[in-house]
Amino acid sequence: MTNTGAVLIIGGGHNGLACAAYLARAGRPVTVIEAAERVGGMAATREFVTGYRASCAHLLYLLDESVAGDLSLASHGLRLAATELQTVALDPGGEHLLMAPDGLEGGGLGDRDRAAWPEYQRRMSKFAAYLGTLRSQAPPRITNRREDLLALGALAWRLRRMGRDDMREFLRIAGINIHDLLNEYFDSSLLKGALGFDAVLGAFAGPRSNNTVFTALHRRSGAGNGYSVVEGGMGAVTDALAAAATAAGATIRTGVRVQRIESDGLTVSGVELDDGERLAASTIVSNADPKTTMLKLLGARHLEAETARRFHRLRTSGCTAKLHLALDGLPEISGLAAEHLDQRLLIAPGPGYLDRAFNPCKYGEFSRQPAMEIILPSVVDPSLAPSGRHVLSAVVQYAPYRLEGGWEAGKPAFLEAILDTLEGYAPGIRPLIVGSELLTPPDIENLFGATGGHWHHAELSLDQFLMLRPAPRAAQYRMPVDGLYLCSAGCHPGGGVMGSAGRNAARAVLGGAKK
Amino acid sequence: MRTVHFDHRNHARDAAFPSPFHSRQAQHNRMKEWSRWSDYLSVPAYWCADMEYFAGRNACGVFDLTPMIKHRVSGPDALPYLNRLVTRDVAKIKPGRVGYSVWCNEQGRVLDDGTIFHFDEGDYRICSQERQIDWFLTSAQGFDVDVREETHDVAGLALQGPTSFAVLNALGLAGVETLTPFGLTTFDFAGASLTVSRTGFTGDLGYELWVDPDHAETLWDRLFEAGELHGIRAMGSQALDLLRIEAGFILAGIDFLPAWEAVRPSHTRSPFELGLGWLVNFDKGLFTGRRALLEEHERGSRYRLVKLDIAGNKPAKDAYVFGGDGKVIGTVTSAMWSPSAKASIALASVETPHGESGEELDVEIYYQRELKWHRVMARARVVDKAFWDPPRRRQTPPAKF
Ligand SMILES: Cc1cc2nc3c(=O)[nH]c(=O)nc-3n(C[C@H](O)[C@H](O)[C@H](O)COP(=O)(O)OP(=O)(O)OC[C@H]3O[C@@H](n4cnc5c(N)ncnc54)[C@H](O)[C@@H]3O)c2cc1C
């Protein structure tokens, strides 16, 4: 087959778009095929009630700065409505805790908590920065080849350069649970609940689950402006990426789904679309999640048996739901000054609360008292709602992918549980609600195609990280079938709006024939 | 086909059970010795392994194959499934034919070898030494195929030796003379269906007979009746082992280590390293192990399985093999004094580049005489041809000895 260098990208999520932009800028003819009517995937901004818009992913804090810079996202329209959001750990008694990197305020903290805070921040930031450095490259492979050994050595060397004490501490805590670590530092339940929540957000885990220190570090591994709200919702990031890709010559087609990747198991030859059209392609990059790509679109039979099994056993059950409320006005939160409504508000008042929220999820039940990350993006970006009205956007945990009794029956009850919980903090909120949208993991799966509706496309944990992500021997974006690449959150370095996987995959494509 | 009910089998207490032929085996088993082969009791030697061996070469021997692990693969995707599973092109095994193959893990290391029986379109049986159901089921993901083990549902007898055809003829299996080597057919037999394949593990004229366990004893009785004037004799596993070494057939766990059982990857073997490169088809598309094997094919293999013709008459059991410079380059995996070839013969695994046909090597043989150990260094020549490969093995219709 003649290779024109043309690349077909399945999926226009932010990673697919970033990949498209890098490849187009390198002179490759690129076509993106997106199933939804608009690009963006989980980051897309959607109108959920007439006049009210929100995006599933709602806070920007992991965006790869080099991606933003390389692709000039600012010049393609990316603007931040607010940066450096502070976290407010909501207290049921109204004694809320304001958390800033340089200090803690309120929350009835004791001296030990305040004293321990700087050291906790220092260590976690340092360790998170180490994880951050891993993002910029494909994970090293475990072979005896020189380049792989050197890459592995470089990882170890960077770890060693932390200094003896910090390196030891990193090795000690990387695999343990956040609850144990927090107990070493802090007394305040409210503080531990908030920090624990950051560790389990998007994960099938409670604060006592293993490697939640690792997930906490992953969440902090962004380098930029802390938590930011994007003007126009997160979809503005993907719109800017799409604009960058188009400007570089990429073609984007929306509203068409790739039904099948055509392959004989040795190479790929094209794709079949849901309208029956066939597109020939010798290089295909998939932004769909690894399981969908390898087992559904390509098919297990086109993989060697052990490879198929590795993809099959990827853990992909999401447990995160998303609530969008259209509000008639700004809600009031007892004990919180109105000026703080533009911050990041957490309902996770204690590690016990979090654990009790997680427990039912293991048994196929939703949390009666869920934990939540809430923002009111319309406070800083009025374009998201009709004038004077507001949008409440909340990430809600926990909602099992498979609910006992099914989601059709369970969803109204879950919504009630969420609203009851919200009301505990914002007693007058119900009458303000003019419309709502609750996305359960199956809804997220249906809307964006990700297996299990999982935030990361595949659970992010040490056994599914780095050279094990998404699967051993398939962790360098290039798949064992010639011409097929993955670029989604399911690859290294995982989910969150960062663009690293898309960029790294583009590099793998451009890296040529090296196997 | 009947499915055996195992209610009477206590697997917690017993590791092996009587085969469906047990009552008849017991009658013939003058030595009263039993060994275990997979899930069944098996007979090492009914009376005298050598006599049983000679029955296999000069008349015919009956060997209980029931313990052989049998897998059934059926469904619309049976062929693509098998082609992804094994190294050879299964499309070439037509209905009514049997093919030998190996299968590998993704490192291209052999998991086991076995015979693939193609009954009808989309309906196959795989017989192997080792239980493979885990691997076969793992490999079934993404295929519309039903994979199950049917070891206990099928009783099997090998009838091997020059008079085997005459015995089947006397049994009244009309048309069995048209069966070519690796052919497969079925007969009505005592109200049951009897499957006959012209296959075996002895390198001679021979057949394998498959029937449901309820008809096992009838089959045995009728065979021995029909074979009375043709020198038929019950044959144990020791005799079969001698016959298969002469034929140059390898055995899992003896001549190679199934890759799942290996702790050290270097102790496993690829098909190329077992002299089975002819079973590897790179043109048929994807199969498990293909990438690794292609790489090995380009790079060269580390080992080679060879047949050795050894000076003297001492079986070179477990012997070290030495290269010209006196360095150990391999080990003997199977060895015997071959009465038919009148030579001390062996199968050995040696490091490449050793093992080219005609190469002269040395083997170090330890042997006992009246409880006293002796050691000899014997010359060993690498040979190409099997030690036993008579034309009658292929002749169709076979001669009626
Ligand atoms: C509830 C929730 C809240 C989140 N909140 C945040 C947050 O606040 N901040 C943050 O950084 N991250 C957040 N995330 C995570 C983040 O949204 C994702 O990790 C990220 O958007 C994944 O991007 P992606 O490009 O890899 O994949 P996706 O965004 O999933 O994009 C994949 C694209 O491929 C398309 N596709 C799939 N199959 C096909 C096919 N067969 N044919 C054509 N197209 C196909 C899909 O339609 C989709 O557009 C959140 C996730 C969830 C679930």
mmCIF file with all atom_site columns, C-alpha atoms in Angstrom, chain B residues 183-318:
data_model
loop_
_atom_site.group_PDB
_atom_site.id
_atom_site.type_symbol
_atom_site.label_atom_id
_atom_site.label_alt_id
_atom_site.label_comp_id
_atom_site.label_asym_id
_atom_site.label_entity_id
_atom_site.label_seq_id
_atom_site.pdbx_PDB_ins_code
_atom_site.Cartn_x
_atom_site.Cartn_y
_atom_site.Cartn_z
_atom_site.occupancy
_atom_site.B_iso_or_equiv
_atom_site.pdbx_formal_charge
_atom_site.auth_seq_id
_atom_site.auth_comp_id
_atom_site.auth_asym_id
_atom_site.auth_atom_id
_atom_site.pdbx_PDB_model_num
ATOM 1   C CA . GLY B 1 183 ? -7.901  -39.194 6.757  1.00 0.00 ? 183 GLY B CA 1
ATOM 2   C CA . LEU B 1 184 ? -10.910 -39.305 9.038  1.00 0.00 ? 184 LEU B CA 1
ATOM 3   C CA . THR B 1 185 ? -14.271 -41.033 8.683  1.00 0.00 ? 185 THR B CA 1
ATOM 4   C CA . THR B 1 186 ? -17.113 -42.519 10.709 1.00 0.00 ? 186 THR B CA 1
ATOM 5   C CA . PHE B 1 187 ? -18.819 -45.892 10.748 1.00 0.00 ? 187 PHE B CA 1
ATOM 6   C CA . ASP B 1 188 ? -21.945 -47.294 12.310 1.00 0.00 ? 188 ASP B CA 1
ATOM 7   C CA . PHE B 1 189 ? -20.727 -49.631 14.962 1.00 0.00 ? 189 PHE B CA 1
ATOM 8   C CA . ALA B 1 190 ? -22.861 -51.683 17.351 1.00 0.00 ? 190 ALA B CA 1
ATOM 9   C CA . GLY B 1 191 ? -25.511 -48.998 17.277 1.00 0.00 ? 191 GLY B CA 1
ATOM 10  C CA . ALA B 1 192 ? -23.041 -46.234 17.915 1.00 0.00 ? 192 ALA B CA 1
ATOM 11  C CA . SER B 1 193 ? -20.929 -43.998 15.781 1.00 0.00 ? 193 SER B CA 1
ATOM 12  C CA . LEU B 1 194 ? -17.293 -45.043 15.510 1.00 0.00 ? 194 LEU B CA 1
ATOM 13  C CA . THR B 1 195 ? -14.819 -42.450 14.280 1.00 0.00 ? 195 THR B CA 1
ATOM 14  C CA . VAL B 1 196 ? -11.710 -43.795 12.631 1.00 0.00 ? 196 VAL B CA 1
ATOM 15  C CA . SER B 1 197 ? -8.695  -41.708 11.719 1.00 0.00 ? 197 SER B CA 1
ATOM 16  C CA . ARG B 1 198 ? -5.589  -42.962 9.990  1.00 0.00 ? 198 ARG B CA 1
ATOM 17  C CA . THR B 1 199 ? -3.307  -41.361 12.508 1.00 0.00 ? 199 THR B CA 1
ATOM 18  C CA . GLY B 1 200 ? -0.987  -42.436 15.266 1.00 0.00 ? 200 GLY B CA 1
ATOM 19  C CA . PHE B 1 201 ? 2.135   -41.883 17.231 1.00 0.00 ? 201 PHE B CA 1
ATOM 20  C CA . THR B 1 202 ? 4.237   -44.765 15.929 1.00 0.00 ? 202 THR B CA 1
ATOM 21  C CA . GLY B 1 203 ? 5.346   -43.748 12.425 1.00 0.00 ? 203 GLY B CA 1
ATOM 22  C CA . ASP B 1 204 ? 3.788   -46.868 10.951 1.00 0.00 ? 204 ASP B CA 1
ATOM 23  C CA . LEU B 1 205 ? 0.501   -47.955 9.454  1.00 0.00 ? 205 LEU B CA 1
ATOM 24  C CA . GLY B 1 206 ? -2.060  -47.347 12.141 1.00 0.00 ? 206 GLY B CA 1
ATOM 25  C CA . TYR B 1 207 ? -5.440  -45.995 13.125 1.00 0.00 ? 207 TYR B CA 1
ATOM 26  C CA . GLU B 1 208 ? -7.103  -44.265 16.011 1.00 0.00 ? 208 GLU B CA 1
ATOM 27  C CA . LEU B 1 209 ? -10.635 -45.249 16.957 1.00 0.00 ? 209 LEU B CA 1
ATOM 28  C CA . TRP B 1 210 ? -12.993 -42.961 18.832 1.00 0.00 ? 210 TRP B CA 1
ATOM 29  C CA . VAL B 1 211 ? -16.304 -43.968 20.354 1.00 0.00 ? 211 VAL B CA 1
ATOM 30  C CA . ASP B 1 212 ? -18.580 -42.929 23.188 1.00 0.00 ? 212 ASP B CA 1
ATOM 31  C CA . PRO B 1 213 ? -17.513 -44.455 26.534 1.00 0.00 ? 213 PRO B CA 1
ATOM 32  C CA . ASP B 1 214 ? -20.605 -46.683 26.717 1.00 0.00 ? 214 ASP B CA 1
ATOM 33  C CA . HIS B 1 215 ? -19.372 -48.618 23.709 1.00 0.00 ? 215 HIS B CA 1
ATOM 34  C CA . ALA B 1 216 ? -15.763 -48.782 24.801 1.00 0.00 ? 216 ALA B CA 1
ATOM 35  C CA . GLU B 1 217 ? -15.811 -52.357 26.049 1.00 0.00 ? 217 GLU B CA 1
ATOM 36  C CA . THR B 1 218 ? -17.680 -53.596 22.999 1.00 0.00 ? 218 THR B CA 1
ATOM 37  C CA . LEU B 1 219 ? -15.103 -51.959 20.768 1.00 0.00 ? 219 LEU B CA 1
ATOM 38  C CA . TRP B 1 220 ? -12.250 -53.556 22.664 1.00 0.00 ? 220 TRP B CA 1
ATOM 39  C CA . ASP B 1 221 ? -13.861 -57.003 22.565 1.00 0.00 ? 221 ASP B CA 1
ATOM 40  C CA . ARG B 1 222 ? -14.697 -56.856 18.876 1.00 0.00 ? 222 ARG B CA 1
ATOM 41  C CA . LEU B 1 223 ? -11.207 -55.626 18.015 1.00 0.00 ? 223 LEU B CA 1
ATOM 42  C CA . PHE B 1 224 ? -9.537  -58.450 19.857 1.00 0.00 ? 224 PHE B CA 1
ATOM 43  C CA . GLU B 1 225 ? -11.894 -60.955 18.247 1.00 0.00 ? 225 GLU B CA 1
ATOM 44  C CA . ALA B 1 226 ? -11.139 -59.588 14.801 1.00 0.00 ? 226 ALA B CA 1
ATOM 45  C CA . GLY B 1 227 ? -7.445  -59.379 15.541 1.00 0.00 ? 227 GLY B CA 1
ATOM 46  C CA . GLU B 1 228 ? -6.938  -62.792 16.984 1.00 0.00 ? 228 GLU B CA 1
ATOM 47  C CA . LEU B 1 229 ? -5.343  -64.160 13.841 1.00 0.00 ? 229 LEU B CA 1
ATOM 48  C CA . HIS B 1 230 ? -3.455  -60.910 13.201 1.00 0.00 ? 230 HIS B CA 1
ATOM 49  C CA . GLY B 1 231 ? -1.283  -60.910 16.291 1.00 0.00 ? 231 GLY B CA 1
ATOM 50  C CA . ILE B 1 232 ? -3.228  -58.179 18.110 1.00 0.00 ? 232 ILE B CA 1
ATOM 51  C CA . ARG B 1 233 ? -1.920  -57.345 21.549 1.00 0.00 ? 233 ARG B CA 1
ATOM 52  C CA . ALA B 1 234 ? -2.600  -54.774 24.258 1.00 0.00 ? 234 ALA B CA 1
ATOM 53  C CA . MET B 1 235 ? 0.172   -52.215 24.341 1.00 0.00 ? 235 MET B CA 1
ATOM 54  C CA . GLY B 1 236 ? 1.324   -50.085 27.277 1.00 0.00 ? 236 GLY B CA 1
ATOM 55  C CA . SER B 1 237 ? 2.819   -46.630 27.388 1.00 0.00 ? 237 SER B CA 1
ATOM 56  C CA . GLN B 1 238 ? 6.424   -47.866 27.544 1.00 0.00 ? 238 GLN B CA 1
ATOM 57  C CA . ALA B 1 239 ? 6.136   -49.612 24.210 1.00 0.00 ? 239 ALA B CA 1
ATOM 58  C CA . LEU B 1 240 ? 4.419   -46.599 22.693 1.00 0.00 ? 240 LEU B CA 1
ATOM 59  C CA . ASP B 1 241 ? 7.282   -44.407 23.847 1.00 0.00 ? 241 ASP B CA 1
ATOM 60  C CA . LEU B 1 242 ? 9.792   -46.616 22.032 1.00 0.00 ? 242 LEU B CA 1
ATOM 61  C CA . LEU B 1 243 ? 7.707   -46.538 18.871 1.00 0.00 ? 243 LEU B CA 1
ATOM 62  C CA . ARG B 1 244 ? 7.363   -42.769 18.876 1.00 0.00 ? 244 ARG B CA 1
ATOM 63  C CA . ILE B 1 245 ? 11.079  -42.129 19.425 1.00 0.00 ? 245 ILE B CA 1
ATOM 64  C CA . GLU B 1 246 ? 11.865  -44.288 16.388 1.00 0.00 ? 246 GLU B CA 1
ATOM 65  C CA . ALA B 1 247 ? 9.339   -42.283 14.433 1.00 0.00 ? 247 ALA B CA 1
ATOM 66  C CA . GLY B 1 248 ? 10.983  -39.063 15.614 1.00 0.00 ? 248 GLY B CA 1
ATOM 67  C CA . PHE B 1 249 ? 7.866   -37.677 17.313 1.00 0.00 ? 249 PHE B CA 1
ATOM 68  C CA . ILE B 1 250 ? 8.361   -35.281 20.201 1.00 0.00 ? 250 ILE B CA 1
ATOM 69  C CA . LEU B 1 251 ? 6.475   -35.296 23.479 1.00 0.00 ? 251 LEU B CA 1
ATOM 70  C CA . ALA B 1 252 ? 5.453   -32.293 25.587 1.00 0.00 ? 252 ALA B CA 1
ATOM 71  C CA . GLY B 1 253 ? 7.144   -32.367 28.972 1.00 0.00 ? 253 GLY B CA 1
ATOM 72  C CA . ILE B 1 254 ? 9.865   -34.691 27.644 1.00 0.00 ? 254 ILE B CA 1
ATOM 73  C CA . ASP B 1 255 ? 11.367  -33.198 24.503 1.00 0.00 ? 255 ASP B CA 1
ATOM 74  C CA . PHE B 1 256 ? 10.229  -29.667 25.213 1.00 0.00 ? 256 PHE B CA 1
ATOM 75  C CA . LEU B 1 257 ? 8.829   -27.799 28.165 1.00 0.00 ? 257 LEU B CA 1
ATOM 76  C CA . PRO B 1 258 ? 5.357   -26.340 27.580 1.00 0.00 ? 258 PRO B CA 1
ATOM 77  C CA . ALA B 1 259 ? 5.906   -22.602 27.913 1.00 0.00 ? 259 ALA B CA 1
ATOM 78  C CA . TRP B 1 260 ? 3.338   -22.192 30.705 1.00 0.00 ? 260 TRP B CA 1
ATOM 79  C CA . GLU B 1 261 ? 5.346   -24.519 32.912 1.00 0.00 ? 261 GLU B CA 1
ATOM 80  C CA . ALA B 1 262 ? 8.639   -22.754 32.440 1.00 0.00 ? 262 ALA B CA 1
ATOM 81  C CA . VAL B 1 263 ? 9.962   -20.413 35.089 1.00 0.00 ? 263 VAL B CA 1
ATOM 82  C CA . ARG B 1 264 ? 12.934  -19.497 32.946 1.00 0.00 ? 264 ARG B CA 1
ATOM 83  C CA . PRO B 1 265 ? 11.974  -18.299 29.475 1.00 0.00 ? 265 PRO B CA 1
ATOM 84  C CA . SER B 1 266 ? 15.202  -19.686 28.050 1.00 0.00 ? 266 SER B CA 1
ATOM 85  C CA . HIS B 1 267 ? 14.006  -23.201 28.865 1.00 0.00 ? 267 HIS B CA 1
ATOM 86  C CA . THR B 1 268 ? 11.129  -22.937 26.430 1.00 0.00 ? 268 THR B CA 1
ATOM 87  C CA . ARG B 1 269 ? 11.319  -23.620 22.729 1.00 0.00 ? 269 ARG B CA 1
ATOM 88  C CA . SER B 1 270 ? 9.918   -22.116 19.574 1.00 0.00 ? 270 SER B CA 1
ATOM 89  C CA . PRO B 1 271 ? 8.548   -24.288 16.752 1.00 0.00 ? 271 PRO B CA 1
ATOM 90  C CA . PHE B 1 272 ? 11.727  -23.587 14.792 1.00 0.00 ? 272 PHE B CA 1
ATOM 91  C CA . GLU B 1 273 ? 13.783  -24.879 17.675 1.00 0.00 ? 273 GLU B CA 1
ATOM 92  C CA . LEU B 1 274 ? 11.785  -28.116 17.673 1.00 0.00 ? 274 LEU B CA 1
ATOM 93  C CA . GLY B 1 275 ? 12.267  -28.751 13.979 1.00 0.00 ? 275 GLY B CA 1
ATOM 94  C CA . LEU B 1 276 ? 8.672   -27.726 13.374 1.00 0.00 ? 276 LEU B CA 1
ATOM 95  C CA . GLY B 1 277 ? 9.323   -24.651 11.275 1.00 0.00 ? 277 GLY B CA 1
ATOM 96  C CA . TRP B 1 278 ? 7.294   -26.292 8.523  1.00 0.00 ? 278 TRP B CA 1
ATOM 97  C CA . LEU B 1 279 ? 4.235   -25.799 10.710 1.00 0.00 ? 279 LEU B CA 1
ATOM 98  C CA . VAL B 1 280 ? 4.684   -22.023 10.882 1.00 0.00 ? 280 VAL B CA 1
ATOM 99  C CA . ASN B 1 281 ? 2.789   -20.147 8.212  1.00 0.00 ? 281 ASN B CA 1
ATOM 100 C CA . PHE B 1 282 ? 3.513   -16.428 7.997  1.00 0.00 ? 282 PHE B CA 1
ATOM 101 C CA . ASP B 1 283 ? 1.246   -15.953 4.989  1.00 0.00 ? 283 ASP B CA 1
ATOM 102 C CA . LYS B 1 284 ? -2.051  -16.907 6.588  1.00 0.00 ? 284 LYS B CA 1
ATOM 103 C CA . GLY B 1 285 ? -2.462  -13.735 8.651  1.00 0.00 ? 285 GLY B CA 1
ATOM 104 C CA . LEU B 1 286 ? -2.309  -13.126 12.374 1.00 0.00 ? 286 LEU B CA 1
ATOM 105 C CA . PHE B 1 287 ? -1.753  -15.885 14.901 1.00 0.00 ? 287 PHE B CA 1
ATOM 106 C CA . THR B 1 288 ? -0.565  -15.694 18.490 1.00 0.00 ? 288 THR B CA 1
ATOM 107 C CA . GLY B 1 289 ? 3.207   -15.650 18.493 1.00 0.00 ? 289 GLY B CA 1
ATOM 108 C CA . ARG B 1 290 ? 3.521   -14.435 14.919 1.00 0.00 ? 290 ARG B CA 1
ATOM 109 C CA . ARG B 1 291 ? 5.451   -11.270 15.681 1.00 0.00 ? 291 ARG B CA 1
ATOM 110 C CA . ALA B 1 292 ? 7.951   -13.020 17.878 1.00 0.00 ? 292 ALA B CA 1
ATOM 111 C CA . LEU B 1 293 ? 8.373   -15.898 15.445 1.00 0.00 ? 293 LEU B CA 1
ATOM 112 C CA . LEU B 1 294 ? 8.883   -13.577 12.510 1.00 0.00 ? 294 LEU B CA 1
ATOM 113 C CA . GLU B 1 295 ? 11.583  -11.838 14.469 1.00 0.00 ? 295 GLU B CA 1
ATOM 114 C CA . GLU B 1 296 ? 13.178  -15.170 15.349 1.00 0.00 ? 296 GLU B CA 1
ATOM 115 C CA . HIS B 1 297 ? 12.920  -16.279 11.748 1.00 0.00 ? 297 HIS B CA 1
ATOM 116 C CA . GLU B 1 298 ? 14.878  -13.206 10.684 1.00 0.00 ? 298 GLU B CA 1
ATOM 117 C CA . ARG B 1 299 ? 17.349  -13.270 13.570 1.00 0.00 ? 299 ARG B CA 1
ATOM 118 C CA . GLY B 1 300 ? 17.941  -16.994 13.815 1.00 0.00 ? 300 GLY B CA 1
ATOM 119 C CA . SER B 1 301 ? 17.029  -19.484 16.528 1.00 0.00 ? 301 SER B CA 1
ATOM 120 C CA . ARG B 1 302 ? 19.029  -20.426 19.591 1.00 0.00 ? 302 ARG B CA 1
ATOM 121 C CA . TYR B 1 303 ? 18.328  -24.148 19.635 1.00 0.00 ? 303 TYR B CA 1
ATOM 122 C CA . ARG B 1 304 ? 17.725  -26.996 17.277 1.00 0.00 ? 304 ARG B CA 1
ATOM 123 C CA . LEU B 1 305 ? 16.114  -30.358 17.900 1.00 0.00 ? 305 LEU B CA 1
ATOM 124 C CA . VAL B 1 306 ? 18.087  -33.112 16.193 1.00 0.00 ? 306 VAL B CA 1
ATOM 125 C CA . LYS B 1 307 ? 17.996  -36.833 15.657 1.00 0.00 ? 307 LYS B CA 1
ATOM 126 C CA . LEU B 1 308 ? 21.195  -38.593 16.622 1.00 0.00 ? 308 LEU B CA 1
ATOM 127 C CA . ASP B 1 309 ? 22.573  -41.878 15.353 1.00 0.00 ? 309 ASP B CA 1
ATOM 128 C CA . ILE B 1 310 ? 24.916  -42.935 18.136 1.00 0.00 ? 310 ILE B CA 1
ATOM 129 C CA . ALA B 1 311 ? 27.790  -45.389 17.983 1.00 0.00 ? 311 ALA B CA 1
ATOM 130 C CA . GLY B 1 312 ? 27.524  -48.498 20.172 1.00 0.00 ? 312 GLY B CA 1
ATOM 131 C CA . ASN B 1 313 ? 24.444  -50.042 21.697 1.00 0.00 ? 313 ASN B CA 1
ATOM 132 C CA . LYS B 1 314 ? 23.973  -48.123 24.933 1.00 0.00 ? 314 LYS B CA 1
ATOM 133 C CA . PRO B 1 315 ? 20.845  -45.936 25.094 1.00 0.00 ? 315 PRO B CA 1
ATOM 134 C CA . ALA B 1 316 ? 22.062  -42.364 25.580 1.00 0.00 ? 316 ALA B CA 1
ATOM 135 C CA . LYS B 1 317 ? 19.397  -41.509 28.128 1.00 0.00 ? 317 LYS B CA 1
ATOM 136 C CA . ASP B 1 318 ? 19.658  -37.956 29.519 1.00 0.00 ? 318 ASP B CA 1
#
